[in-house]
Coordinates of N, CA and C in Angstrom, one line a residue:
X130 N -88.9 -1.4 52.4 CA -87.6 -1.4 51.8 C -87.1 -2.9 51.7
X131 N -86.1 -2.9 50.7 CA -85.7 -4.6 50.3 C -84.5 -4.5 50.1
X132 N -83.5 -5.2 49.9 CA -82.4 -5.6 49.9 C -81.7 -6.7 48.6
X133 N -80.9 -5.8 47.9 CA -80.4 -6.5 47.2 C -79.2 -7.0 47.8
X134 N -78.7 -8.5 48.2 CA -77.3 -9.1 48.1 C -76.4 -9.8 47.1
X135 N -75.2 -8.4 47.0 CA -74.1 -9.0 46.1 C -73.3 -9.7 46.5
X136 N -72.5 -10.5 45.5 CA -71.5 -11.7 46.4 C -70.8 -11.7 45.0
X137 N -69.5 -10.8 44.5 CA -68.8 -11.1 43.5 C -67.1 -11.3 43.6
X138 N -66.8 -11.9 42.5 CA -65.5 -12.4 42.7 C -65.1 -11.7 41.3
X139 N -63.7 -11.5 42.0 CA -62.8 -10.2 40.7 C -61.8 -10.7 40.4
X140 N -61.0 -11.0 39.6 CA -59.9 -11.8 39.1 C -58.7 -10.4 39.4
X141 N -57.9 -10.4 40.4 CA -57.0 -9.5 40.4 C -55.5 -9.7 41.8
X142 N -54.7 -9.6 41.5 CA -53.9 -9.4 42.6 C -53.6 -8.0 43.8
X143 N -54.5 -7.2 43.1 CA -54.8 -5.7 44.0 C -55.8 -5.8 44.2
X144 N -56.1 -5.8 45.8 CA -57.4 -5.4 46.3 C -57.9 -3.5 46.2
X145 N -57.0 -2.9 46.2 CA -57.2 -2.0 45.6 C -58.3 -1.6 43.9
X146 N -57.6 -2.3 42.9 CA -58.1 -2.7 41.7 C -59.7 -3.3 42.0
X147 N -59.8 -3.9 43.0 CA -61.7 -3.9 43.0 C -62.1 -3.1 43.6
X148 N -61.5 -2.1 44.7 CA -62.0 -1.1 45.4 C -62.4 -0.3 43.9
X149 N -61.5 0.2 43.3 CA -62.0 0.8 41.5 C -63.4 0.5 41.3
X150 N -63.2 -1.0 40.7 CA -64.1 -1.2 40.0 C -65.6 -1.2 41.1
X151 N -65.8 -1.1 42.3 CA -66.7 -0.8 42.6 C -67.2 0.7 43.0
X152 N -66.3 1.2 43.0 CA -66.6 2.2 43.4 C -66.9 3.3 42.1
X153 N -66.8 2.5 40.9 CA -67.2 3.4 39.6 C -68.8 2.3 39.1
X154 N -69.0 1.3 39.9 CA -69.9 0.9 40.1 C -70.9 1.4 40.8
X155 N -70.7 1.5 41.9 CA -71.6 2.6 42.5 C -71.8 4.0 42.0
X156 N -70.9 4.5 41.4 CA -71.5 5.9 40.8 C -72.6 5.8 39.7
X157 N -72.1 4.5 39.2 CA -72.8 4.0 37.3 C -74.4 4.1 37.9
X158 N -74.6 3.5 39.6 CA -75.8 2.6 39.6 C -76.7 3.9 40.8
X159 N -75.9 4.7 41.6 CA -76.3 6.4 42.1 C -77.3 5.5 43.3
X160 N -76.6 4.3 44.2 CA -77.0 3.5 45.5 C -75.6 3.3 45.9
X161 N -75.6 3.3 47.2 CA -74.6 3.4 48.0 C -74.6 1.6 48.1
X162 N -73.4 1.2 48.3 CA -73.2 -0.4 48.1 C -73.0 0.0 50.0
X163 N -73.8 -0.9 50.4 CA -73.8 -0.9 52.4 C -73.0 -2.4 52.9
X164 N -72.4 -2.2 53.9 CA -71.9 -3.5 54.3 C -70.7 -3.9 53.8
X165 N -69.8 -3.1 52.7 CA -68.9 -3.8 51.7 C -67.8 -4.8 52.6
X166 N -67.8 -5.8 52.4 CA -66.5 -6.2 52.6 C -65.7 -7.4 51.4
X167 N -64.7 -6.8 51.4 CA -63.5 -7.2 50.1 C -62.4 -8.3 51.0
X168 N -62.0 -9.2 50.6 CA -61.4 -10.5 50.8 C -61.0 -11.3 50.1
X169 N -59.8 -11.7 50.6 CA -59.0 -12.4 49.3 C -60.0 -13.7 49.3
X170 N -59.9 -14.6 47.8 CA -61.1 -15.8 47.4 C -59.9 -16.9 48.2
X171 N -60.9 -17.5 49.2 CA -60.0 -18.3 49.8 C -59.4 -19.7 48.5
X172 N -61.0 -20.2 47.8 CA -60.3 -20.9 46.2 C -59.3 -20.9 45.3
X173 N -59.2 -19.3 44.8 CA -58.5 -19.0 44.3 C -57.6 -17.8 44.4
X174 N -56.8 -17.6 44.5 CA -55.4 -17.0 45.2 C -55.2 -15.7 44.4
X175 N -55.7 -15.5 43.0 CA -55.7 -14.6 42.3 C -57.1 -13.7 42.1
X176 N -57.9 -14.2 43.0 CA -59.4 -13.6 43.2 C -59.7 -13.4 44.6
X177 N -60.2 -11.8 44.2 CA -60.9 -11.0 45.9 C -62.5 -11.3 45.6
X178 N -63.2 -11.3 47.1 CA -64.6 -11.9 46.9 C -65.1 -10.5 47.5
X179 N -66.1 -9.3 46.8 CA -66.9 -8.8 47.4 C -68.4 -9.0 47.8
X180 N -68.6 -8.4 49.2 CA -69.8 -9.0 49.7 C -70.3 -7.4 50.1
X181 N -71.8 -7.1 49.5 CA -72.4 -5.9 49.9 C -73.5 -6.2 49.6
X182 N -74.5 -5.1 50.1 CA -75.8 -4.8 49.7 C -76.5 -3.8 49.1
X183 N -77.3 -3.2 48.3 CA -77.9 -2.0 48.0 C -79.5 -2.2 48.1
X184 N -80.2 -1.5 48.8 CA -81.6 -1.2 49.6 C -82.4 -0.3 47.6
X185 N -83.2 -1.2 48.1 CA -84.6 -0.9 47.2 C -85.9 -0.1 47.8
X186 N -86.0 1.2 47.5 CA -87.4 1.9 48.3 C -88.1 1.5 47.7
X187 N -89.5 1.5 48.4 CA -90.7 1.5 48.1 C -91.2 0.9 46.6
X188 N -90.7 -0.2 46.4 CA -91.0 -0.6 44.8 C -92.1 -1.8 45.3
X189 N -93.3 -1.7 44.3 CA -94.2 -3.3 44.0 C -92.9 -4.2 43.6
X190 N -93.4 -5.4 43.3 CA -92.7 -6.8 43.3 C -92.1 -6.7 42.0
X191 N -93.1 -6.3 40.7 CA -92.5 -6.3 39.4 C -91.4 -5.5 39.5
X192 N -91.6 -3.6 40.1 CA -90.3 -3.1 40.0 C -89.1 -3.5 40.5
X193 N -89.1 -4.3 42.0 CA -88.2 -4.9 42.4 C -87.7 -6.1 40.9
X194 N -88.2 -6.7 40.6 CA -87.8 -7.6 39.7 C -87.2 -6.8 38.9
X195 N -87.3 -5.6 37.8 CA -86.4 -4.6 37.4 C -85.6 -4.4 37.5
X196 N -85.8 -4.0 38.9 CA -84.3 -3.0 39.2 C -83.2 -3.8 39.4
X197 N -83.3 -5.7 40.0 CA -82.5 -6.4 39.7 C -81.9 -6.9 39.0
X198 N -82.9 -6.7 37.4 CA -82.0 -6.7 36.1 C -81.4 -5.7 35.6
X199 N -81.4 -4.4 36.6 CA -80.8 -3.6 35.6 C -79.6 -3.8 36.7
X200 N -79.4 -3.9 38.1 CA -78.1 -3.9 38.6 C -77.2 -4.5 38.2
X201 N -78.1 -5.8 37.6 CA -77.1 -6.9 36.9 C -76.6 -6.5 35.6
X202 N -77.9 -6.2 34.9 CA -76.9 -5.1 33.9 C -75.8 -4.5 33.3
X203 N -76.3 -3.5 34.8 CA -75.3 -2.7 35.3 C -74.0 -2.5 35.7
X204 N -73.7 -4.1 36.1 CA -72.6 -4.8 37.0 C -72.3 -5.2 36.0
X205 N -72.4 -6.1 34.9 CA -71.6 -6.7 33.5 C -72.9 -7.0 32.4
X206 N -72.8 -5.8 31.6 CA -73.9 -5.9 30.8 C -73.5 -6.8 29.2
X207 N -72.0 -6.6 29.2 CA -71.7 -7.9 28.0 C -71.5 -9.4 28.2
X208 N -72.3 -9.6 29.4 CA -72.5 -10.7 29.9 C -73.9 -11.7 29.5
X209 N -74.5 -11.4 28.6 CA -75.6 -11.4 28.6 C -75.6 -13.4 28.2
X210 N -74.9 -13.5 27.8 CA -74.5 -15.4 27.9 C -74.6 -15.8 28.8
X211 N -73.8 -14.7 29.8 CA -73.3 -15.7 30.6 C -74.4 -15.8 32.3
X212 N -75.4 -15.1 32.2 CA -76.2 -14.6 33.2 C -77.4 -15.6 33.5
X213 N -77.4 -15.9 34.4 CA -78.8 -16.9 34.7 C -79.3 -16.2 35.7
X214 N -81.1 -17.1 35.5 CA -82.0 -16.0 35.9 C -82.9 -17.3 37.5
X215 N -82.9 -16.5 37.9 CA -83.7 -17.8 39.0 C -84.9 -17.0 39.3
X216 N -86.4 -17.2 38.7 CA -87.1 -16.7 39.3 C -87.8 -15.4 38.4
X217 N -88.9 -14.6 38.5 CA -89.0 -14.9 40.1 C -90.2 -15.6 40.5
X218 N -90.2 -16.3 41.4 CA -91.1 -17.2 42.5 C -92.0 -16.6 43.4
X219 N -92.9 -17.0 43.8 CA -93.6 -16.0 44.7 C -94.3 -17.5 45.5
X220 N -94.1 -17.1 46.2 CA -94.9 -18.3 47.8 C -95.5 -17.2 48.9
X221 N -94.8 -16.8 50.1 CA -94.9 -15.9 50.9 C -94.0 -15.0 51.0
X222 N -93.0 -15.4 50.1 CA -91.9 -14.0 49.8 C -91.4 -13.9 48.2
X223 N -91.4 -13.0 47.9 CA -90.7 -12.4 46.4 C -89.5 -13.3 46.4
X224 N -88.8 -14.5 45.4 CA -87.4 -15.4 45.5 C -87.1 -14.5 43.6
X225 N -85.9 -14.1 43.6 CA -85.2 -13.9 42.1 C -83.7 -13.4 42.8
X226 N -83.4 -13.7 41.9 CA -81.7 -14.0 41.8 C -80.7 -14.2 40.1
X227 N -79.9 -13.6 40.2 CA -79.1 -13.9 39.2 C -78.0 -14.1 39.3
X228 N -76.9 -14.8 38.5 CA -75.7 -15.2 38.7 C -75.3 -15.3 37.3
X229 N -74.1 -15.0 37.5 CA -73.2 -14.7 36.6 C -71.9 -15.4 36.4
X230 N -71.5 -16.9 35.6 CA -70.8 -17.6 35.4 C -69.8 -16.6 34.3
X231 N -68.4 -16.3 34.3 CA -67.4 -15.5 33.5 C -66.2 -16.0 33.5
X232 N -65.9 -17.0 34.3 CA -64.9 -18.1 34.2 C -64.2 -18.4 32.6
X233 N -64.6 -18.4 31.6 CA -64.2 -18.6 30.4 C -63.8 -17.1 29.6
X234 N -64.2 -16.2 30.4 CA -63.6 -14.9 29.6 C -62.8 -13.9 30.2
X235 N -61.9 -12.9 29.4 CA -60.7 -12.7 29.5 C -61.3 -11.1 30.6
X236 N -62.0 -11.5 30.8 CA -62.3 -10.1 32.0 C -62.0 -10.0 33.3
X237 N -62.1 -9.5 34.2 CA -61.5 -9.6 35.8 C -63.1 -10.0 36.5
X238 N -63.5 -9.5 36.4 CA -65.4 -10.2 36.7 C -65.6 -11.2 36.7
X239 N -65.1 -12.5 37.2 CA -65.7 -13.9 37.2 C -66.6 -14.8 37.6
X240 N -67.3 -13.8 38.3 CA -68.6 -14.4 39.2 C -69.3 -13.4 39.9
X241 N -70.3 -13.6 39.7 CA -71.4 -12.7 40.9 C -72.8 -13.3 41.2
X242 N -73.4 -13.0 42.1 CA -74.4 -13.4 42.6 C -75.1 -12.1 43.1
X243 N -76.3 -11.9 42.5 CA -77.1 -10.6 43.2 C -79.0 -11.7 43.4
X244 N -79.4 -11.4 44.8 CA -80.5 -11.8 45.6 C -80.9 -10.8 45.9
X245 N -82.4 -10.7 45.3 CA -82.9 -10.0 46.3 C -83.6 -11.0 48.0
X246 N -83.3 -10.1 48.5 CA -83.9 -10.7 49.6 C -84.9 -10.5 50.7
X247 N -85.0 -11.9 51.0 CA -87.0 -11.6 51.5 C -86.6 -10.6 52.6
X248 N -87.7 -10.2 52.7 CA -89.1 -9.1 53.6 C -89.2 -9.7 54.9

């Protein structure tokens, strides 16, 4: 089993309003988000930072690499500008990661970070 970690920031003054949007998140993506915790962005005063994880069964290395483009996808798919890709790398552990710069558009989504993470 593997672990995806997310680390996103939501442009909103209701923490409520990201409880939403993740939680129609998790239905879109049919994996339970584990660990969630929501917190105001200590930077910016008008952004909550979510921090969770969602678990990968039994996948080879390529499907892992998949399924973290599709969560990213999944998570802001008209993002496709704005998405960087790190990886993936292979030494003694699987390294890929994506991040999501959204700072310049008019969405509540301003950032995210999804890792998978090592074994």
């Amino acid at each position: 089993m593997s672990n995806v970690r997310f680390t996103i920031n939501y442009e909103s003054r209701q923490k409520s309003r990201v409880h939403s949007f993740l939680k129609q998140y998790q239905a879109e993506i049919g994996s339970e988000l584990k660990a969630l915790k929501i917190e105001q962005y200590w930077k910016m005063e008008h952004q909550f930072q979510a921090q969770f994880f969602v678990s990968l069964y039994a996948l080879d290395k390529e499907q892992k690499v998949y399924k973290v483009l599709k969560l990213a996808n999944q998570l802001w798919s008209t993002g496709y500008l704005n998405w960087t890709i790190n990886g993936p790398h292979e030494n003694q552990t699987l390294i890929f990661e994506c991040i999501l710069n959204n700072t310049n558009d008019d969405q509540p989504l301003k950032w995210a970070h999804l890792q998978l993470e090592a074994e």
